[in-house]
CSV table of C-alpha atoms and ligand atoms in Angstrom, one decimal:
chain,number,residue,atom,x,y,z
A,286,MET,CA,7.1,15.2,23.2
A,287,PRO,CA,6.6,18.0,20.8
A,288,THR,CA,10.3,17.6,19.3
A,289,LEU,CA,9.7,13.9,18.4
A,290,LEU,CA,6.2,14.2,17.0
A,291,ASP,CA,6.2,17.6,15.2
A,292,SER,CA,9.6,18.6,13.9
A,293,PRO,CA,9.9,17.5,10.1
A,294,ALA,CA,13.4,16.5,9.2
A,295,VAL,CA,15.0,16.0,5.7
A,296,VAL,CA,17.3,12.8,6.1
A,297,ALA,CA,19.0,11.6,3.1
A,298,GLY,CA,16.7,13.4,0.9
A,299,LEU,CA,13.7,11.7,2.6
A,300,GLU,CA,11.2,14.5,3.7
A,301,LEU,CA,9.9,13.0,6.8
A,302,PRO,CA,7.2,14.5,8.9
A,303,ASN,CA,8.6,13.6,12.3
A,304,ARG,CA,11.4,11.9,14.1
A,305,LEU,CA,9.8,8.6,14.5
A,306,VAL,CA,11.1,5.3,12.8
A,307,MET,CA,9.7,1.8,13.1
A,308,ALA,CA,12.7,-0.4,13.9
A,309,PRO,CA,13.2,-3.6,11.7
A,310,MET,CA,11.6,-6.7,13.3
A,311,THR,CA,11.5,-10.2,11.7
A,312,ARG,CA,7.8,-11.5,12.1
A,313,PHE,CA,7.9,-14.8,9.8
A,314,ARG,CA,4.7,-14.0,7.9
A,315,SER,CA,5.7,-14.4,4.4
A,316,PRO,CA,5.4,-18.1,3.3
A,317,GLY,CA,7.9,-18.8,0.7
A,318,GLY,CA,9.4,-15.5,1.2
A,319,VAL,CA,6.7,-13.6,-0.5
A,320,PRO,CA,5.1,-10.8,1.7
A,321,THR,CA,1.2,-11.0,1.6
A,322,GLY,CA,-1.5,-8.6,1.8
A,323,GLU,CA,-1.4,-9.2,5.6
A,324,VAL,CA,2.2,-7.8,5.6
A,325,ALA,CA,1.2,-4.8,3.5
A,326,ASP,CA,-1.6,-4.1,6.2
A,327,TYR,CA,0.7,-4.5,9.2
A,328,TYR,CA,3.1,-1.9,7.7
A,329,ARG,CA,0.3,0.7,6.6
A,330,ARG,CA,-1.5,0.5,9.9
A,331,ARG,CA,2.0,2.1,11.5
A,332,ALA,CA,2.4,4.6,8.7
A,333,GLU,CA,-1.3,5.8,8.8
A,334,ASN,CA,-0.8,6.1,12.6
A,335,GLY,CA,1.9,8.6,12.2
A,336,ILE,CA,5.3,6.6,11.8
A,337,GLY,CA,7.3,8.9,9.6
A,338,LEU,CA,9.9,6.2,8.4
A,339,ILE,CA,9.2,2.4,8.5
A,340,ILE,CA,12.2,0.1,8.2
A,341,THR,CA,11.1,-3.2,7.2
A,342,GLU,CA,12.2,-6.6,8.9
A,343,GLY,CA,15.2,-8.2,7.7
A,344,THR,CA,14.7,-9.3,4.0
A,345,LEU,CA,17.0,-11.9,2.3
A,346,VAL,CA,19.2,-11.2,-0.5
A,347,GLY,CA,19.0,-13.6,-3.4
A,348,HIS,CA,21.6,-16.2,-2.5
A,349,PRO,CA,21.2,-19.7,-1.0
A,350,THR,CA,23.5,-19.1,2.1
A,351,ALA,CA,21.5,-15.8,3.2
A,352,SER,CA,19.0,-17.8,5.4
A,353,HIS,CA,17.5,-21.3,5.9
A,354,GLU,CA,14.1,-19.6,6.7
A,355,THR,CA,11.2,-20.1,4.7
A,356,THR,CA,8.7,-17.4,6.1
A,357,VAL,CA,11.1,-14.6,6.1
A,358,PRO,CA,10.6,-12.4,3.1
A,359,ARG,CA,13.1,-11.9,0.4
A,360,MET,CA,14.3,-9.2,-1.8
A,361,THR,CA,14.4,-11.0,-5.0
A,362,ALA,CA,12.5,-10.4,-8.4
A,363,GLY,CA,9.2,-12.2,-9.2
A,364,ALA,CA,6.8,-13.1,-6.7
A,365,ALA,CA,8.5,-11.3,-3.6
A,366,GLU,CA,9.3,-8.0,-5.7
A,367,THR,CA,5.2,-8.1,-6.6
A,368,GLY,CA,4.4,-8.7,-2.9
A,369,TRP,CA,6.7,-5.8,-1.5
A,370,ARG,CA,5.2,-3.4,-4.3
A,371,GLN,CA,1.9,-4.2,-2.5
A,372,VAL,CA,3.6,-3.0,0.8
A,373,THR,CA,5.4,0.1,-0.5
A,374,ASP,CA,1.8,1.2,-2.2
A,375,ALA,CA,0.1,0.9,0.9
A,376,VAL,CA,2.6,2.6,3.0
A,377,HIS,CA,3.0,5.4,0.4
A,378,ALA,CA,-1.0,5.9,0.4
A,379,ALA,CA,-1.0,6.2,3.8
A,380,GLY,CA,1.5,9.0,3.8
A,381,GLY,CA,4.4,6.9,5.0
A,382,HIS,CA,8.2,6.2,3.8
A,383,ILE,CA,9.7,2.7,3.7
A,384,ALA,CA,13.2,1.3,3.8
A,385,ALA,CA,14.0,-2.2,3.1
A,386,GLN,CA,16.4,-4.0,5.5
A,387,LEU,CA,18.8,-6.3,3.5
A,388,TRP,CA,20.2,-9.4,5.4
A,389,HIS,CA,22.4,-12.1,5.2
A,390,LEU,CA,22.8,-14.3,8.2
A,391,GLY,CA,26.2,-15.6,8.0
A,392,SER,CA,27.2,-18.3,10.5
A,393,GLU,CA,23.4,-17.9,11.9
A,394,ARG,CA,22.2,-19.7,8.8
A,395,ARG,CA,21.6,-23.5,9.9
A,396,PRO,CA,23.4,-26.1,7.4
A,397,VAL,CA,20.2,-27.5,6.2
A,398,ASP,CA,19.4,-28.3,2.3
A,399,GLY,CA,23.0,-29.4,2.1
A,400,VAL,CA,24.2,-25.5,2.1
A,401,GLU,CA,26.7,-24.6,4.4
A,402,ALA,CA,27.0,-21.5,6.5
A,403,TRP,CA,29.5,-18.7,4.8
A,404,THR,CA,31.6,-16.9,7.3
A,405,PRO,CA,34.7,-14.7,7.4
A,406,SER,CA,37.0,-17.2,8.9
A,407,GLY,CA,35.1,-20.6,9.3
A,408,ALA,CA,33.8,-20.3,12.7
A,409,GLY,CA,30.4,-22.0,12.4
A,410,GLY,CA,30.8,-22.6,8.7
A,411,HIS,CA,32.9,-22.1,5.3
A,412,ALA,CA,35.6,-19.4,5.4
A,413,MET,CA,34.5,-17.2,2.3
A,414,THR,CA,36.9,-16.9,-0.3
A,415,THR,CA,37.4,-13.6,-2.1
A,416,ALA,CA,35.3,-14.7,-5.2
A,417,GLU,CA,32.6,-15.6,-2.9
A,418,ILE,CA,32.7,-12.2,-1.2
A,419,ASP,CA,32.4,-10.7,-4.8
A,420,VAL,CA,29.2,-13.0,-5.1
A,421,ILE,CA,27.6,-11.8,-2.0
A,422,VAL,CA,28.3,-8.0,-2.9
A,423,GLU,CA,26.5,-8.7,-6.0
A,424,ALA,CA,23.4,-10.3,-4.3
A,425,PHE,CA,23.1,-7.1,-2.0
A,426,ALA,CA,23.5,-4.8,-5.4
A,427,GLU,CA,20.9,-7.0,-7.2
A,428,ALA,CA,18.6,-6.9,-3.9
A,429,ALA,CA,18.8,-3.1,-3.9
A,430,ARG,CA,17.9,-3.1,-7.5
A,431,VAL,CA,14.8,-5.0,-6.6
A,432,ALA,CA,14.0,-2.8,-3.6
A,433,ALA,CA,14.3,0.2,-5.9
A,434,ARG,CA,11.8,-1.3,-8.5
A,435,ALA,CA,9.4,-2.4,-5.8
A,436,GLY,CA,9.0,1.3,-4.9
A,437,PHE,CA,11.2,1.3,-1.6
A,438,ASP,CA,12.5,4.8,-0.5
A,439,ALA,CA,15.8,3.7,0.8
A,440,VAL,CA,17.7,0.7,1.9
A,441,GLU,CA,19.2,-0.3,5.2
A,442,ILE,CA,22.2,-2.7,5.3
A,443,HIS,CA,22.1,-4.9,8.2
A,444,ALA,CA,25.7,-4.8,9.6
A,445,ALA,CA,24.6,-5.6,13.1
A,446,HIS,CA,23.6,-8.0,15.9
A,447,GLY,CA,26.3,-10.9,14.8
A,448,TYR,CA,25.3,-11.6,11.1
A,449,LEU,CA,27.6,-11.9,8.1
A,450,LEU,CA,28.5,-8.3,7.8
A,451,ASP,CA,28.8,-7.7,11.3
A,452,GLU,CA,31.2,-11.0,11.4
A,453,PHE,CA,33.5,-9.3,9.3
A,454,LEU,CA,33.5,-5.9,11.7
A,455,TRP,CA,34.0,-8.1,14.9
A,456,PRO,CA,37.8,-9.1,15.6
A,457,GLU,CA,36.4,-12.5,17.5
A,458,THR,CA,35.0,-13.8,14.3
A,459,ASN,CA,37.3,-12.2,11.8
A,460,HIS,CA,40.7,-13.5,11.7
A,461,ARG,CA,41.5,-13.1,7.9
A,462,THR,CA,44.9,-11.9,6.8
A,463,ASP,CA,43.7,-10.5,3.4
A,464,ALA,CA,42.6,-7.1,2.6
A,465,PHE,CA,39.3,-8.1,4.6
A,466,GLY,CA,40.6,-8.7,7.9
A,467,GLY,CA,43.1,-7.2,10.4
A,468,SER,CA,42.7,-3.5,11.6
A,469,PRO,CA,39.2,-2.1,12.1
A,470,ALA,CA,39.6,-0.4,8.8
A,471,ARG,CA,40.2,-3.5,7.0
A,472,ARG,CA,37.5,-5.4,8.8
A,473,ALA,CA,35.2,-2.8,7.4
A,474,ALA,CA,36.3,-3.3,3.8
A,475,PHE,CA,33.5,-6.1,2.9
A,476,PRO,CA,30.6,-3.9,4.4
A,477,ALA,CA,32.2,-1.0,2.5
A,478,GLU,CA,32.0,-2.9,-0.8
A,479,VAL,CA,28.2,-3.8,-0.1
A,480,ILE,CA,27.5,-0.1,0.5
A,481,ARG,CA,29.6,0.8,-2.7
A,482,ALA,CA,27.5,-1.8,-4.7
A,483,VAL,CA,24.1,-0.6,-3.6
A,484,ARG,CA,24.4,3.2,-3.6
A,485,GLY,CA,23.2,4.9,-6.5
A,486,GLU,CA,20.2,2.6,-6.3
A,487,LEU,CA,18.5,4.2,-3.2
A,488,PRO,CA,19.6,6.2,-0.1
A,489,VAL,CA,21.7,3.9,2.0
A,490,ILE,CA,21.1,3.5,5.8
A,491,VAL,CA,23.6,1.3,7.8
A,492,ARG,CA,22.8,-0.4,10.8
A,493,PHE,CA,25.5,-1.4,13.1
A,494,SER,CA,26.0,-2.8,16.8
A,495,GLN,CA,28.6,-3.4,19.4
A,496,PHE,CA,26.5,-6.3,20.9
A,497,LYS,CA,25.6,-9.8,19.1
A,498,GLU,CA,22.3,-11.6,19.7
A,499,ARG,CA,24.3,-14.2,21.1
A,500,ASP,CA,26.9,-12.0,23.0
A,501,HIS,CA,25.6,-8.6,24.8
A,502,GLY,CA,28.9,-7.6,25.8
A,503,ALA,CA,30.6,-8.0,22.4
A,504,ARG,CA,32.3,-5.0,20.9
A,505,ILE,CA,33.5,-4.3,17.2
A,506,ALA,CA,35.3,-1.1,18.4
A,507,SER,CA,36.9,-0.7,21.8
A,508,SER,CA,37.4,2.8,21.8
A,509,ALA,CA,36.0,5.7,19.9
A,510,GLY,CA,39.0,5.7,17.7
A,511,GLU,CA,38.4,2.4,16.5
A,512,LEU,CA,34.9,3.2,15.8
A,513,GLU,CA,36.0,6.2,13.9
A,514,GLN,CA,38.4,4.0,11.7
A,515,ILE,CA,35.2,1.4,11.0
A,516,LEU,CA,32.7,4.5,10.5
A,517,THR,CA,35.1,6.6,8.1
A,518,VAL,CA,35.2,3.7,5.7
A,519,LEU,CA,31.7,3.1,5.7
A,520,ALA,CA,30.8,6.8,5.3
A,521,ASP,CA,33.5,7.2,2.7
A,522,ALA,CA,31.7,4.0,0.8
A,523,GLY,CA,28.5,6.0,0.9
A,524,ALA,CA,26.5,5.3,4.1
A,525,ASP,CA,24.0,8.1,4.0
A,526,VAL,CA,22.8,7.3,7.6
A,527,PHE,CA,24.0,5.3,10.6
A,528,HIS,CA,21.5,3.5,12.5
A,529,ALA,CA,23.3,2.9,15.7
A,530,SER,CA,21.6,-0.4,17.5
A,531,GLN,CA,21.9,-0.6,21.2
A,532,ARG,CA,19.9,-2.6,23.7
A,533,ARG,CA,19.2,0.7,25.9
A,534,PHE,CA,19.5,4.0,24.1
A,535,TRP,CA,20.7,6.0,27.3
A,536,GLU,CA,23.8,3.9,27.8
A,537,PRO,CA,27.1,5.7,27.0
A,538,ALA,CA,28.8,4.2,24.1
A,539,PHE,CA,32.5,4.6,25.6
A,540,PRO,CA,33.8,6.0,29.0
A,541,GLY,CA,34.2,9.8,29.4
A,542,SER,CA,31.2,11.0,27.5
A,543,PRO,CA,27.5,10.6,28.0
A,544,ARG,CA,27.1,10.1,24.2
A,545,ASN,CA,25.4,7.1,23.1
A,546,LEU,CA,26.6,4.9,20.0
A,547,ALA,CA,24.5,7.0,17.8
A,548,GLY,CA,25.7,10.3,19.2
A,549,TRP,CA,29.2,9.0,18.4
A,550,ALA,CA,28.5,8.0,15.2
A,551,HIS,CA,27.3,11.6,14.2
A,552,GLU,CA,30.3,13.0,15.9
A,553,LEU,CA,32.9,11.0,14.0
A,554,THR,CA,31.2,11.0,10.6
A,555,GLY,CA,29.0,14.1,10.6
A,556,ARG,CA,26.1,11.9,9.0
A,557,PRO,CA,22.4,11.6,10.5
A,558,THR,CA,22.2,9.2,12.9
A,559,ILE,CA,19.3,7.0,14.2
A,560,THR,CA,19.0,5.9,17.9
A,561,VAL,CA,17.2,2.8,19.2
A,562,GLY,CA,16.9,0.7,22.4
A,563,SER,CA,14.2,0.4,24.6
A,564,VAL,CA,12.5,3.7,23.9
A,565,ALA,CA,8.9,4.2,25.5
A,566,LEU,CA,8.6,0.2,26.1
A,567,THR,CA,6.2,1.3,29.0
A,568,ARG,CA,4.1,4.4,29.6
A,569,ASP,CA,6.7,5.1,32.1
A,570,VAL,CA,8.6,7.8,30.4
A,571,THR,CA,11.2,8.4,32.7
A,572,GLN,CA,14.0,8.2,29.9
A,573,MET,CA,11.9,10.7,27.7
A,574,SER,CA,14.2,13.8,28.8
A,575,ARG,CA,17.3,12.2,27.7
A,576,LEU,CA,15.9,11.3,24.4
A,577,LEU,CA,14.7,14.9,23.7
A,578,ALA,CA,17.8,16.4,25.0
A,579,GLY,CA,19.6,13.9,22.5
A,580,LEU,CA,17.6,15.2,19.6
A,581,ALA,CA,17.7,18.8,20.9
A,582,HIS,CA,21.6,18.6,20.7
A,583,GLY,CA,21.9,16.8,17.4
A,584,GLU,CA,23.3,13.7,18.9
A,585,PHE,CA,21.0,11.6,16.8
A,586,ASP,CA,18.1,13.0,14.3
A,587,LEU,CA,15.7,10.0,14.3
A,588,VAL,CA,14.1,7.8,17.0
A,589,ALA,CA,13.6,4.2,16.3
A,590,LEU,CA,10.8,2.2,18.1
A,591,GLY,CA,10.6,-1.6,18.0
A,592,ARG,CA,8.7,-3.8,20.7
A,593,ILE,CA,6.1,-1.1,21.6
A,594,LEU,CA,4.8,-0.8,18.1
A,595,LEU,CA,4.0,-4.6,18.1
A,596,GLY,CA,0.9,-3.9,20.4
A,597,ASN,CA,0.4,-0.4,19.6
A,598,PRO,CA,0.4,0.3,15.8
A,599,ASP,CA,-1.2,3.7,16.8
A,600,TRP,CA,1.4,4.6,19.4
A,601,ALA,CA,2.4,7.7,17.6
A,602,ARG,CA,-1.3,8.9,17.2
A,603,LEU,CA,-2.0,8.1,20.8
A,604,LEU,CA,1.0,10.4,21.8
A,605,THR,CA,0.0,13.1,19.5
A,606,GLU,CA,-3.5,13.2,20.7
A,607,ASN,CA,-2.4,13.0,24.4
A,608,ARG,CA,-3.8,9.8,25.2
A,609,LEU,CA,-0.9,8.2,26.6
A,610,ALA,CA,-3.0,6.4,29.3
A,611,GLU,CA,-4.1,4.2,26.3
A,612,VAL,CA,-0.8,2.9,25.6
A,613,ARG,CA,-0.4,-0.8,26.2
A,614,ASP,CA,3.0,-1.6,27.8
A,615,PHE,CA,5.1,-3.9,26.1
A,616,GLU,CA,4.9,-7.5,27.0
A,617,LYS,CA,6.3,-10.7,25.7
A,618,SER,CA,3.3,-12.0,24.4
A,619,HIS,CA,3.0,-9.0,21.9
A,620,GLU,CA,5.8,-10.8,20.0
A,621,ASP,CA,3.2,-13.3,19.2
A,622,THR,CA,0.4,-11.2,17.9
A,623,TYR,CA,0.4,-9.6,14.3
A,624,HIS,CA,-2.0,-6.8,13.6
B,92,LIG,C1,10.6,-9.6,17.1
B,92,LIG,C2,11.6,-8.8,16.9
B,92,LIG,C3,12.4,-9.2,15.7
B,92,LIG,C4,13.6,-8.2,15.4
B,92,LIG,N1,14.2,-8.5,14.1
B,92,LIG,C5,15.1,-7.5,13.6
B,92,LIG,C6,15.5,-7.6,12.5
B,92,LIG,O1,15.0,-8.4,11.4
B,92,LIG,N2,16.7,-6.8,12.0
B,92,LIG,C7,17.1,-6.2,13.0
B,92,LIG,O2,18.2,-5.2,12.6
B,92,LIG,N3,16.7,-6.1,14.3
B,92,LIG,C8,15.8,-6.8,14.5
B,92,LIG,N4,15.3,-6.6,15.9
B,92,LIG,C9,15.8,-5.7,17.0
B,92,LIG,C10,14.9,-4.5,16.7
B,92,LIG,O3,15.1,-3.8,15.5
B,92,LIG,C11,15.3,-3.3,17.7
B,92,LIG,O4,16.7,-3.1,17.7
B,92,LIG,C12,15.1,-3.9,19.4
B,92,LIG,O5,13.9,-4.7,19.4
B,92,LIG,C13,15.4,-2.8,20.5
B,92,LIG,O6,14.2,-1.8,20.0
B,92,LIG,P1,13.2,-1.7,21.2
B,92,LIG,O7,13.6,-1.9,22.5
B,92,LIG,O8,12.2,-0.6,20.9
B,92,LIG,O9,12.2,-3.0,20.9
B,92,LIG,C14,14.2,-7.5,16.1
B,92,LIG,C15,13.6,-7.3,17.5
B,92,LIG,C16,12.5,-8.0,18.0
B,92,LIG,C17,11.5,-7.9,19.1
């Protein structure tokens, strides 16, 4: 796997030693929304074992509607910012880079504490007014300022998987008749405002997907042409990198071309892309040639690994040292471990 491990890359101004990225994974280990020393150790371990760029678990922007969760970390001033400073210092000391994923759950926020979920058109909660859209744009901007102060190298805007920004992108959940609904380009207007508000603080990665956690067959774009409309708006707003989330990276995004979703994002915008989805979940590396071909052809620049890194913080090192036999194949129980 020399291309994955040995070829440095400069992406959005970040000088990365290799093409490996840790995918964002929520771990519920930050009581009161504050990351602890244990969280710093967890991320440091991946950095010191050769992951070039870490993307944190989703971190909550500072608005009561962002989430009902109490152990998901926040990206807010005060104790959380101090906690994140420990994390970024640990990762940098180990030679790594780290981006903060910024998250608002949209309709997935449970209506506890008397706070209703905010959504584009009212399905599962309250339909946001334009003034409320401005409030959330500002919450993302503030979170990016906190991330910059806390020492992050980049932010990732979570616009995937059925959460708030993705609910604007998806026609099933966005029925608005104002400037934030309608054509694919208009559905992208709110995520674009968020991008515009955070850029300037740090490089901006934008994570998007066709599928939703609750609907694997969902699509924000039914054709490459529709995807182009969406991604052009996001690229013009200042997206430096697209992180195209798929459940299986080798699946073509549209009929008629073997390109995956990251490949299409690169083709349509010219921006660097990250691919992800069931990369090397086991020692069976059958799909690896597809991955290396995609890198070689410039279809994607970086490759994110999620679940395999839960049980193998040292995955990259084992590969570099030709010790693939020692990799622990992913098992569901690894999601309950934290080391
Ligand atoms: C435990 C767990 C938590 C996750 N949390 C997030 C998250 O906070 N934000 C996000 O964008 N994706 C999240 N994901 C999706 C992963 O980033 C990744 O896209 C997915 O696991 C597929 O990659 P993999 O097959 O290499 O695991 C999560 C996945 C897992 C398994």
